XYZ file of C-alpha atoms in Angstrom:
597
model
C 0.000 0.000 0.000
C 1.246 3.489 -0.846
C 1.466 5.823 2.124
C 3.371 8.644 0.458
C 1.318 9.697 -2.542
C 2.077 12.573 -4.865
C 3.913 15.683 -3.712
C 3.804 19.262 -4.916
C 6.124 18.405 -7.833
C 3.287 16.308 -9.285
C 1.920 19.625 -10.547
C 4.605 19.386 -13.266
C 5.108 16.651 -15.904
C 8.035 14.235 -15.701
C 7.879 13.192 -19.370
C 6.789 14.863 -22.605
C 6.904 13.863 -26.257
C 7.915 16.517 -28.762
C 7.664 16.060 -32.530
C 8.466 17.981 -35.690
C 5.148 16.580 -37.035
C 6.896 15.190 -40.114
C 9.417 12.452 -39.443
C 11.213 13.056 -36.128
C 10.265 12.760 -32.463
C 11.974 12.956 -29.080
C 11.129 12.050 -25.494
C 11.885 14.848 -23.022
C 12.623 13.708 -19.483
C 12.007 16.901 -17.548
C 13.911 15.945 -14.399
C 10.773 16.232 -12.242
C 10.942 13.063 -10.108
C 8.154 10.502 -10.029
C 6.992 9.295 -6.591
C 8.373 5.884 -5.616
C 10.107 5.433 -8.990
C 11.405 1.925 -8.337
C 8.086 0.729 -6.917
C 6.210 2.211 -9.883
C 8.665 0.728 -12.396
C 10.342 3.947 -13.561
C 14.008 4.318 -14.554
C 15.776 7.222 -12.881
C 17.033 9.694 -15.505
C 18.305 13.260 -15.218
C 16.680 15.994 -17.284
C 17.448 14.752 -20.773
C 16.418 14.193 -24.378
C 15.956 10.492 -25.145
C 14.254 8.161 -27.653
C 15.598 10.192 -30.555
C 13.441 8.978 -33.441
C 14.563 10.080 -36.911
C 12.939 9.023 -40.202
C 11.270 6.027 -38.582
C 14.356 4.781 -36.695
C 15.312 5.049 -33.033
C 18.885 6.228 -32.527
C 20.829 4.664 -29.677
C 21.718 7.811 -27.800
C 20.626 10.586 -25.457
C 21.456 14.172 -24.518
C 21.640 14.532 -20.739
C 21.037 18.151 -19.749
C 21.822 17.713 -16.028
C 19.595 20.663 -15.198
C 18.157 20.442 -11.677
C 14.541 21.059 -12.685
C 11.756 21.992 -10.316
C 9.402 23.364 -12.981
C 8.422 21.982 -16.384
C 5.731 22.849 -18.912
C 4.671 22.765 -22.559
C 3.728 26.140 -24.047
C 1.622 27.136 -27.038
C 4.728 27.568 -29.214
C 5.122 23.794 -28.704
C 8.306 24.285 -26.694
C 9.225 22.412 -23.528
C 10.356 24.769 -20.773
C 12.517 23.542 -17.878
C 13.749 25.647 -14.983
C 15.499 25.186 -11.667
C 18.275 26.500 -9.476
C 20.795 26.215 -12.339
C 18.720 28.332 -14.723
C 16.391 27.609 -17.650
C 16.335 25.457 -20.763
C 13.914 25.673 -23.692
C 13.652 22.687 -26.052
C 12.386 23.569 -29.525
C 11.578 21.204 -32.395
C 10.076 23.434 -35.120
C 7.332 21.857 -37.270
C 8.578 20.110 -40.424
C 12.182 21.027 -39.534
C 15.203 18.698 -39.187
C 16.638 20.885 -36.402
C 16.415 20.258 -32.659
C 17.336 23.342 -30.667
C 17.940 23.689 -26.924
C 18.455 27.216 -25.586
C 19.906 27.745 -22.107
C 19.993 30.677 -19.722
C 22.249 29.456 -16.933
C 23.132 31.021 -13.602
C 25.509 28.156 -12.792
C 27.989 26.307 -14.961
C 26.374 23.297 -16.630
C 27.870 20.256 -18.355
C 25.352 18.581 -20.684
C 26.526 15.335 -22.274
C 25.554 13.697 -25.554
C 26.212 9.958 -25.678
C 25.414 8.071 -28.858
C 26.377 4.712 -30.357
C 27.124 3.828 -33.959
C 28.464 7.241 -34.972
C 31.980 8.523 -35.611
C 32.777 12.170 -34.699
C 34.567 14.739 -36.884
C 35.094 18.381 -35.890
C 35.548 21.095 -38.492
C 34.643 24.776 -38.760
C 33.288 24.789 -35.188
C 30.759 22.092 -36.070
C 30.829 18.521 -34.748
C 29.698 16.069 -37.394
C 28.597 12.571 -36.368
C 28.687 10.049 -39.200
C 26.630 6.891 -38.960
C 23.144 5.678 -39.845
C 22.447 9.332 -40.672
C 24.609 12.436 -40.528
C 24.187 14.570 -37.412
C 25.550 18.115 -37.234
C 26.034 19.834 -33.857
C 26.419 23.597 -33.664
C 26.909 25.203 -30.231
C 28.467 28.084 -28.302
C 29.289 25.814 -25.344
C 32.891 24.749 -24.902
C 33.075 21.142 -26.084
C 35.218 18.063 -25.749
C 34.433 14.757 -27.383
C 35.706 11.212 -27.372
C 35.180 8.043 -29.367
C 35.665 4.502 -28.083
C 34.164 1.115 -28.917
C 31.501 2.558 -31.199
C 30.486 5.098 -28.529
C 30.765 8.838 -29.065
C 30.544 11.254 -26.141
C 30.320 15.025 -26.461
C 30.560 17.083 -23.273
C 29.384 20.700 -23.302
C 30.538 23.214 -20.667
C 29.432 26.767 -19.951
C 27.066 29.194 -18.242
C 25.043 32.223 -19.258
C 23.233 32.258 -22.601
C 24.059 29.066 -24.469
C 22.551 26.844 -27.165
C 22.896 23.400 -28.723
C 21.553 23.029 -32.251
C 21.363 19.507 -33.679
C 20.653 19.006 -37.367
C 19.540 15.608 -38.635
C 20.993 15.198 -42.142
C 21.109 19.011 -42.323
C 23.829 21.615 -41.736
C 23.308 24.278 -39.117
C 20.969 27.172 -39.744
C 20.096 30.509 -38.141
C 18.798 30.191 -34.572
C 16.549 33.289 -34.776
C 15.104 31.804 -37.975
C 14.349 28.498 -36.216
C 12.627 30.288 -33.347
C 10.574 32.376 -35.757
C 9.596 29.346 -37.861
C 8.582 27.460 -34.748
C 6.294 30.254 -33.584
C 4.776 30.903 -37.025
C 4.184 27.285 -38.065
C 2.823 26.190 -34.691
C 0.517 29.211 -34.631
C -0.625 28.460 -38.172
C -1.476 24.867 -37.274
C -3.383 25.885 -34.138
C -5.246 28.635 -36.000
C -6.350 26.092 -38.603
C -8.230 24.234 -35.870
C -12.002 24.440 -35.754
C -12.801 27.129 -33.215
C -14.856 25.967 -30.204
C -17.402 28.794 -30.394
C -19.110 28.118 -27.080
C -16.006 27.410 -24.995
C -15.250 30.119 -22.393
C -12.258 32.245 -23.362
C -10.455 31.239 -20.184
C -10.395 27.616 -21.448
C -9.185 28.336 -24.994
C -5.539 27.889 -24.044
C -6.373 24.475 -22.598
C -8.157 23.509 -25.826
C -5.134 24.410 -27.949
C -2.661 22.881 -25.508
C -4.639 19.628 -25.575
C -4.428 19.629 -29.379
C -0.648 20.048 -29.166
C -0.380 17.146 -26.722
C -2.314 14.886 -29.100
C -0.242 16.020 -32.092
C 3.090 15.535 -30.302
C 1.998 12.130 -28.995
C 1.405 10.896 -32.549
C 4.163 8.945 -34.277
C 4.965 11.381 -37.128
C 5.891 8.557 -39.519
C 3.401 5.777 -38.761
C 0.442 7.717 -37.378
C -0.279 5.757 -34.170
C -0.472 7.552 -30.804
C 1.312 6.965 -27.514
C -1.087 6.584 -24.595
C 1.222 8.880 -22.606
C 4.917 9.826 -22.662
C 5.616 8.044 -19.351
C 7.606 4.797 -19.757
C 4.796 2.497 -18.595
C 2.358 4.030 -21.120
C 4.740 4.732 -23.994
C 2.850 2.273 -26.188
C -0.001 2.587 -28.637
C -3.361 1.331 -27.356
C -5.831 1.122 -30.237
C -8.683 2.334 -28.016
C -6.875 5.463 -26.786
C -5.473 6.173 -30.245
C -8.917 5.985 -31.857
C -10.246 8.690 -29.548
C -7.155 10.800 -30.280
C -7.848 10.535 -34.014
C -11.542 11.359 -33.517
C -10.565 14.464 -31.527
C -8.190 15.632 -34.267
C -10.731 15.173 -37.052
C -13.430 16.881 -34.963
C -10.992 19.806 -34.650
C -10.407 19.928 -38.419
C -6.977 18.264 -38.515
C -8.009 15.702 -41.085
C -4.570 14.732 -42.403
C -3.345 13.855 -38.909
C -6.435 11.710 -38.321
C -6.123 10.149 -41.775
C -2.575 9.023 -40.985
C -3.893 7.132 -37.974
C -6.795 5.451 -39.781
C -4.359 4.366 -42.501
C -2.123 2.858 -39.837
C -4.982 1.126 -38.048
C -6.397 -0.314 -41.274
C -3.042 -1.936 -42.063
C -1.834 -2.844 -38.533
C -1.194 -6.560 -37.841
C -4.189 -8.323 -36.276
C -4.718 -11.324 -34.021
C -7.281 -12.676 -36.453
C -9.062 -11.110 -39.399
C -10.959 -8.054 -38.187
C -9.573 -8.074 -34.617
C -6.723 -5.894 -33.352
C -4.219 -6.523 -30.618
C -4.719 -4.357 -27.538
C -1.301 -2.706 -27.662
C 1.362 -1.934 -30.267
C 4.926 -0.640 -30.133
C 4.683 3.126 -30.529
C 7.862 3.379 -32.594
C 7.608 0.303 -34.836
C 3.848 -0.296 -34.999
C 4.383 -3.979 -34.241
C 2.049 -5.770 -31.801
C 3.122 -6.075 -28.174
C 3.006 -9.862 -28.185
C 3.593 -10.027 -24.427
C 0.361 -8.035 -24.169
C -1.290 -10.144 -26.856
C -4.932 -9.906 -25.941
C -7.876 -9.046 -28.147
C -9.391 -5.589 -27.938
C -12.911 -6.091 -29.227
C -14.240 -2.604 -28.521
C -11.774 -1.376 -31.147
C -13.923 -2.938 -33.894
C -16.758 -0.557 -33.138
C -14.418 2.385 -32.575
C -12.816 1.775 -35.978
C -16.249 1.818 -37.623
C -17.302 4.942 -35.716
C -14.064 6.746 -36.536
C -14.168 5.886 -40.237
C -17.825 6.892 -40.573
C -17.210 10.152 -38.741
C -14.160 10.897 -40.906
C -16.133 10.335 -44.105
C -19.000 12.527 -42.909
C -16.535 15.346 -42.236
C -14.312 15.025 -45.320
C -16.213 13.099 -48.021
C -12.886 11.416 -48.806
C -14.364 8.503 -50.738
C -11.068 7.244 -52.131
C -9.966 6.664 -48.544
C -13.126 4.651 -47.903
C -12.242 2.309 -50.763
C -8.783 1.824 -49.247
C -10.110 0.766 -45.840
C -13.102 -1.229 -47.106
C -11.270 -4.608 -47.042
C -10.471 -4.156 -43.341
C -14.028 -3.020 -42.658
C -15.267 -6.173 -44.354
C -13.096 -8.280 -42.014
C -14.498 -6.429 -39.007
C -18.103 -6.837 -40.107
C -17.672 -10.537 -40.841
C -16.305 -11.080 -37.332
C -19.141 -9.131 -35.697
C -21.968 -10.711 -37.694
C -20.655 -14.247 -37.359
C -20.237 -14.080 -33.586
C -23.529 -12.310 -32.909
C -25.691 -14.595 -35.045
C -23.920 -17.823 -34.055
C -24.078 -17.113 -30.317
C -27.115 -18.078 -28.255
C -26.555 -14.821 -26.370
C -26.287 -12.728 -29.565
C -23.330 -10.807 -28.153
C -19.759 -9.947 -29.122
C -17.400 -12.440 -27.386
C -15.882 -11.785 -23.981
C -12.829 -9.528 -23.733
C -10.984 -7.411 -21.145
C -12.612 -4.231 -22.472
C -11.906 -0.646 -21.485
C -10.213 -1.116 -18.090
C -8.535 -4.416 -18.983
C -9.322 -5.747 -15.520
C -11.370 -8.916 -16.126
C -12.524 -11.104 -18.990
C -16.280 -10.875 -19.364
C -19.098 -9.626 -21.546
C -18.684 -5.868 -21.097
C -21.346 -3.250 -21.709
C -18.655 -0.909 -23.097
C -17.515 -3.409 -25.726
C -20.997 -4.569 -26.690
C -22.425 -1.041 -26.952
C -19.548 0.382 -28.984
C -19.826 -2.503 -31.423
C -23.553 -1.798 -31.694
C -22.891 1.887 -32.433
C -20.164 1.028 -34.939
C -22.373 -1.387 -36.846
C -25.165 1.197 -37.113
C -22.794 3.923 -38.286
C -20.994 1.777 -40.841
C -24.269 0.386 -42.216
C -25.431 3.960 -42.923
C -22.107 4.647 -44.640
C -22.323 1.495 -46.743
C -25.845 2.396 -47.823
C -24.561 5.726 -49.166
C -22.342 3.682 -51.493
C -25.191 1.315 -52.361
C -23.363 -1.511 -50.598
C -25.530 -4.029 -48.784
C -24.066 -6.506 -46.357
C -25.860 -9.830 -45.782
C -27.291 -10.232 -42.275
C -25.868 -6.896 -41.018
C -29.260 -5.460 -40.087
C -30.302 -8.681 -38.355
C -27.075 -8.870 -36.343
C -27.352 -5.206 -35.437
C -30.907 -5.628 -34.094
C -30.050 -8.859 -32.235
C -27.084 -7.221 -30.528
C -29.074 -4.169 -29.431
C -31.881 -6.289 -28.018
C -29.435 -8.567 -26.191
C -27.601 -5.652 -24.578
C -30.827 -4.186 -23.196
C -32.069 -7.597 -22.103
C -28.898 -8.730 -20.345
C -27.280 -5.544 -19.017
C -30.148 -3.289 -17.897
C -31.096 -3.691 -14.216
C -33.930 -1.206 -14.095
C -31.752 1.633 -12.837
C -28.358 1.212 -14.539
C -26.407 -0.803 -17.094
C -24.262 -3.517 -15.520
C -20.602 -3.005 -16.317
C -19.799 -6.671 -17.001
C -21.493 -10.072 -17.124
C -20.019 -13.544 -16.766
C -21.490 -16.709 -18.223
C -22.304 -20.027 -16.632
C -24.056 -23.179 -17.748
C -27.518 -23.837 -16.342
C -28.746 -27.440 -16.366
C -32.486 -27.824 -16.947
C -34.884 -30.661 -17.705
C -34.644 -29.665 -21.351
C -30.854 -29.689 -21.407
C -28.375 -26.901 -20.793
C -28.280 -23.228 -21.564
C -25.848 -20.371 -21.033
C -26.948 -17.705 -18.564
C -25.342 -14.414 -17.605
C -24.885 -12.894 -14.157
C -23.340 -9.565 -13.080
C -19.601 -9.558 -12.438
C -18.808 -6.998 -9.695
C -18.276 -4.136 -9.534
C -21.621 -3.544 -11.203
C -21.551 0.272 -11.319
C -19.007 1.776 -13.697
C -18.630 5.259 -15.178
C -17.581 3.663 -18.487
C -21.251 2.945 -19.193
C -21.854 6.660 -19.801
C -19.813 7.215 -22.961
C -21.456 4.588 -25.245
C -24.849 5.951 -24.212
C -23.813 9.515 -25.003
C -22.214 8.523 -28.327
C -25.394 7.006 -29.687
C -26.184 3.579 -28.315
C -29.382 5.092 -26.933
C -30.762 8.642 -27.110
C -29.136 10.917 -24.536
C -32.599 11.880 -23.241
C -33.860 8.299 -22.886
C -34.929 6.902 -19.541
C -32.047 4.421 -19.695
C -29.387 7.073 -20.198
C -30.731 9.494 -17.601
C -31.071 6.861 -14.894
C -27.677 5.319 -15.622
C -25.885 8.675 -15.446
C -27.751 9.592 -12.266
C -26.874 6.293 -10.587
C -23.211 6.408 -11.641
C -22.899 10.006 -10.446
C -24.424 9.244 -7.048
C -22.085 6.283 -6.545
C -18.808 7.501 -8.015
C -18.463 11.272 -7.585
C -15.193 11.977 -5.746
C -13.692 15.446 -5.247
C -16.041 16.768 -7.927
C -14.840 14.275 -10.547
C -15.947 10.774 -11.451
C -14.126 7.622 -10.327
C -14.102 4.549 -12.556
C -15.792 2.021 -10.244
C -15.996 1.281 -6.496
C -12.811 -0.191 -5.058
C -10.493 1.042 -7.818
C -6.983 0.359 -6.459
C -5.076 0.798 -9.729
C -3.062 3.845 -8.612
C -3.112 2.906 -4.935
C -2.109 -0.678 -4.287
C -2.444 -2.482 -7.613
C 0.129 -1.944 -10.402
C 0.851 1.705 -9.486
C 1.460 3.344 -6.128
C 1.179 7.109 -6.474
C -2.199 7.745 -4.816
C -2.991 8.255 -1.126
C -6.183 6.252 -1.440
C -8.382 4.140 -3.714
C -11.055 5.415 -6.113
C -9.265 8.360 -7.715
C -11.471 10.416 -10.036
C -10.313 10.087 -13.637
C -10.224 12.871 -16.198
C -11.764 10.839 -19.036
C -14.666 9.536 -16.948
C -15.402 13.041 -15.680
C -15.418 14.214 -19.299
C -17.765 11.356 -20.260
C -20.231 13.019 -17.912
C -19.383 16.468 -19.299
C -20.227 15.180 -22.788
C -23.566 13.903 -21.473
C -24.400 17.334 -20.085
C -23.341 18.910 -23.370
C -25.613 16.614 -25.403
C -28.403 17.332 -22.935
C -27.968 21.065 -23.565
C -26.781 21.790 -20.029
C -24.032 24.266 -20.818
C -23.195 25.280 -17.251
C -22.743 21.748 -15.893
C -20.644 20.688 -18.873
C -18.409 23.757 -18.609
C -18.078 23.278 -14.853
C -16.555 19.840 -15.467
C -14.221 21.237 -18.136
C -12.999 23.743 -15.561
C -12.631 20.941 -13.055
C -10.338 18.984 -15.373
C -8.278 22.060 -16.257
C -7.883 23.011 -12.611
C -6.567 19.536 -11.793
C -3.934 19.545 -14.545
C -0.155 19.773 -14.662
C 0.260 23.299 -16.011
C -2.584 22.593 -18.437
C -1.450 19.034 -19.202
C -4.262 16.660 -18.303
C -3.359 13.580 -16.242
C -5.103 10.235 -16.124
C -6.428 10.607 -12.585
C -6.518 12.823 -9.490
C -5.517 11.942 -5.945
C -8.812 11.304 -4.110
C -7.620 13.011 -0.908
C -5.154 15.699 -1.980
C -6.836 16.668 -5.249
C -3.529 16.850 -7.172
C -2.657 15.024 -10.425
C -1.368 11.460 -10.184
C 1.920 11.814 -12.079
C 2.831 8.283 -13.184
C 0.525 8.377 -16.216
C 0.484 12.073 -17.068
C -0.144 13.684 -19.474
C -2.644 11.173 -20.869
C -3.420 11.480 -24.580
C -6.987 10.238 -24.143
C -7.642 12.909 -21.493
C -6.543 15.606 -23.949
C -8.712 14.032 -26.662
C -11.817 14.033 -24.475
C -11.244 17.693 -23.568
C -11.163 18.583 -27.269
C -14.250 16.472 -28.058
C -16.296 18.019 -25.240
C -15.112 21.565 -26.034
C -16.365 21.255 -29.600
C -19.694 19.766 -28.511
C -20.793 22.542 -26.152
C -24.251 23.989 -26.742
C -24.842 27.721 -26.771
C -24.942 29.207 -23.258
C -28.430 30.164 -22.158
C -27.486 33.456 -20.535
C -24.076 35.036 -21.077
C -24.160 37.231 -17.961
C -25.181 34.263 -15.834
C -22.333 32.228 -17.332
C -19.876 35.012 -16.507
C -20.969 34.951 -12.866
C -20.640 31.166 -12.798
C -17.110 31.412 -14.251
C -16.165 33.951 -11.587
C -17.500 31.765 -8.776
C -15.717 28.699 -10.186
C -12.455 30.635 -10.391
C -12.687 31.665 -6.743
C -13.555 28.133 -5.629
C -10.628 26.703 -7.616
C -8.135 29.137 -6.083
C -9.332 28.293 -2.567
C -9.238 24.547 -3.335
C -5.679 24.694 -4.688
C -4.578 26.750 -1.672
C -5.809 24.122 0.776
C -4.457 21.258 -1.367
C -0.977 22.794 -1.305
C -1.273 23.307 2.455
C -2.052 19.607 2.856
C 1.012 18.695 0.807
C 3.299 21.008 2.771
C 2.040 19.610 6.077
C 2.998 16.137 4.902
């Protein structure tokens, strides 16, 4: 059991991905320590640049900055800012540029070190050239010494004051002011091309744009898949999380970024025809075979994402490209629904990957996906045998088996019942019954948002799982407390995505104030605007081991773009003012709790 929990440094991220959005990506270790790193399975690194990914290949090297950081953030120029007692460092990777630039303002002498394998160093004209798999050019105003031994090159930089290290991948050095200007202009241009969330309060616009940058930087710029988070334990591509990231980008008008993902997903290796693995290597796109379980909700999410993309773009040539994979998915769904006495999608581990069962989340998202893709197929005059029948059977079975009269059961397990007429398979609830994951399929179209089923389910989930103003996943959730991770002071932490599931419900319902209140809640529990996975249930601060979470950023974007028009602008202003005051008071007392500990 964890008795320490997160400290005040959990208000800053320990890891961030930064990309040039074309073909290169880096992992920034900010130097902000994780709580209980060994217990939580984290390597201990200084502030550094690692996982240098160039043209689809990971280089075996890192640049250790050795800056004693106590503050880290991502800004709207898409720069990573680090600061501490030694001074400041700004890491810049301009869009579509082969140049990685780190600018220092140092009060103490610093000695960054680049260590890389498979390259041979040459120094000429004040530039260090590393020859190997690619050519790397280093331009700096630090004093430098370098060595080469046994295929290992080390470059040590020394200096204080205003310094810089410019690294060009297959490109000679260029003007630093030009790089800074390009970074600002191109990042601003990309953000300004986003669909504007007309009904989002101005005070949340920065969070909307910052969330878009997180999603964009967390996308593999070559393959198109997304990392679940930059932290080592989540630096993989989950198909579920990635699908929501792509949906958020296409909702925001970034169609090419979303298209890259759907192309990747339609060609990714599968366990069997139509069924994806749960997790893939972020850098290679290969399945994580040691995590080789089926992710059956991804079938419906693929169908939903493709249909949504086509509705937004009318890119019919793309539809023809993905149609073979859609056919595989539909064949799997129809076959299993019609050939099962239960008329359900088979058991899987579903959204929380905690137990194998028939999950409402998986069943409902497959039902939504089948409806959406059938409508799309009809637009192309394509009919699919038995699709309508399977769709209706699945919907009826979900209502019949999962509805209790006041909520949808999270998961059901099967058993064999012996009767005088033989045997039959029956389902029974698999605790915990109440789960906030039931909200999102309802809100996304399994049933009308204003139906009795949806209203009662949301009401029941809210009454059972509201913690610190947010929504926990299910009763007895020990994931961050005493099971797998140990960075929470108690069980049942409220999660950002589940809280935003509820915010999306309020938005669909037309309840602007309640939806916006939850958007403020998520923003005010962030790491400098970077949304975590979950919040400490006692201290109210972000749980750092899985932050920032790509899916959290995606849900913020999706909800922001779904907001209805506010009913009364002056009333909304007063509400915003009250929320701001409450947030300041809450943060004050949270920090006092941390200091006392």
